[in-house]
Short mmCIF file of C-alpha atoms in Angstrom, two decimals:
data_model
loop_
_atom_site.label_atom_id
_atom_site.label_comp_id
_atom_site.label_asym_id
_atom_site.label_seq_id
_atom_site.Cartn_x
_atom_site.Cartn_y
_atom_site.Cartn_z
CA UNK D 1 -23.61 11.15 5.25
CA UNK D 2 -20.21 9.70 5.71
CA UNK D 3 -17.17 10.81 4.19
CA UNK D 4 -13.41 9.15 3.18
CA UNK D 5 -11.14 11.97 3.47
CA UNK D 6 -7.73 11.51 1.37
CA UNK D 7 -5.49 11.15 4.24
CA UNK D 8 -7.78 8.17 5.50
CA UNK D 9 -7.23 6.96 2.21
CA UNK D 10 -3.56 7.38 1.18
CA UNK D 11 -3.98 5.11 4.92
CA UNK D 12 -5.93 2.69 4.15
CA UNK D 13 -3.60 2.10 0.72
CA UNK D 14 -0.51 2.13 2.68
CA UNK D 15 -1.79 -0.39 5.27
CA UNK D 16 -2.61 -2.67 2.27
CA UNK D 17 0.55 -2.46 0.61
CA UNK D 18 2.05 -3.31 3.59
CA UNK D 19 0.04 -6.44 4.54
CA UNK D 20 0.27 -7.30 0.70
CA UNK D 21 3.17 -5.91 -1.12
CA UNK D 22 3.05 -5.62 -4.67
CA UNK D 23 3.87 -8.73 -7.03
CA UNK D 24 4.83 -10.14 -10.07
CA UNK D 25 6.85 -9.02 -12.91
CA UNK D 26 4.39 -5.97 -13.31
CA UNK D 27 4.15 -5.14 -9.43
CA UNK D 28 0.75 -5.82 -9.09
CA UNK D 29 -1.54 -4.37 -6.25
CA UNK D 30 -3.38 -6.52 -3.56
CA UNK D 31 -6.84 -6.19 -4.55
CA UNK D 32 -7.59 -3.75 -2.02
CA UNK D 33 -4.93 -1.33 -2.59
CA UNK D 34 -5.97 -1.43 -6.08
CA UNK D 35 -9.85 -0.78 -5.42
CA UNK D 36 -8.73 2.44 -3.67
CA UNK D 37 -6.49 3.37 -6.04
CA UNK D 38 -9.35 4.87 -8.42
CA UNK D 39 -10.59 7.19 -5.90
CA UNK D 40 -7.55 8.03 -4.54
CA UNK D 41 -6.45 9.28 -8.15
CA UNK D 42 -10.23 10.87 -8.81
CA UNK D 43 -9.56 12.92 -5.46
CA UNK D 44 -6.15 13.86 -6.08
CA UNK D 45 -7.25 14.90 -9.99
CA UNK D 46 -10.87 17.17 -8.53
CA UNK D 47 -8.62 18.48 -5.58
CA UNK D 48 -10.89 16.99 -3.52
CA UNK D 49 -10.02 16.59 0.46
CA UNK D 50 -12.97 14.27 1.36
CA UNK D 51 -15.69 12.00 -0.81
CA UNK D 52 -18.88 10.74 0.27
CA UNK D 53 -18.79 7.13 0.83
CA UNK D 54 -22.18 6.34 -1.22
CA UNK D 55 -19.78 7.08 -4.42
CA UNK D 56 -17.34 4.09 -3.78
CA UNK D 57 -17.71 1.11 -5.86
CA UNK D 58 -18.39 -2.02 -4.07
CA UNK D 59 -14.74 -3.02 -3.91
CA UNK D 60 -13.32 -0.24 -2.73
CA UNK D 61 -16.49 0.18 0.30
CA UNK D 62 -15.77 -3.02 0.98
CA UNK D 63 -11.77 -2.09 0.95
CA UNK D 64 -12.38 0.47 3.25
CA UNK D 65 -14.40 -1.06 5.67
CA UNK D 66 -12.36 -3.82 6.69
CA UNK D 67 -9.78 -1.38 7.35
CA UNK D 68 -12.03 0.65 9.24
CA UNK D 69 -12.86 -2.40 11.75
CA UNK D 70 -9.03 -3.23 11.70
CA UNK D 71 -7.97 0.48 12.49
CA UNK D 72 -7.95 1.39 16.50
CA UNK D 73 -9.72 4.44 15.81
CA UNK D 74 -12.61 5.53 12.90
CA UNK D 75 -11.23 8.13 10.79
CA UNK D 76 -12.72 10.59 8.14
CA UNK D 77 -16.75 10.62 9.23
CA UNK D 78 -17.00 14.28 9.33
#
């Protein structure tokens, strides 16, 4: 099984605010930033330090994947 620790995620969030910063009147997340957000918030709420990937949604697997394959090296598998 692999995993998405929360470092690989705060990451992953932080690369797609930066390719995407926040807009609008309401500052409004890129649609990636904002799939992971959910988790991110569900991991930081259990205290968890790594999820399975099976539990994403289909936005934020998706989210995550491209910025696997964009990232130089694979993080959080263990």
């Amino acid at each position: 099984m692999l995993y998405l620790t929360i470092q690989e995620l705060e990451a992953a969030i932080n690369y797609w605010r930066s390719q995407s910063p926040a807009g609008g009147e309401e500052l409004r997340l890129c649609p990636e930033a904002s799939a992971l957000a959910k988790p991110y918030a569900l991991m930081i709420i259990q205290g968890s330090q790594r999820t399975p990937l099976d539990v994403l949604d289909e936005a934020s697997r998706a989210a995550i994947t491209q910025y696997r394959s964009i990232t130089p090296t694979p993080r959080g598998t263990n």
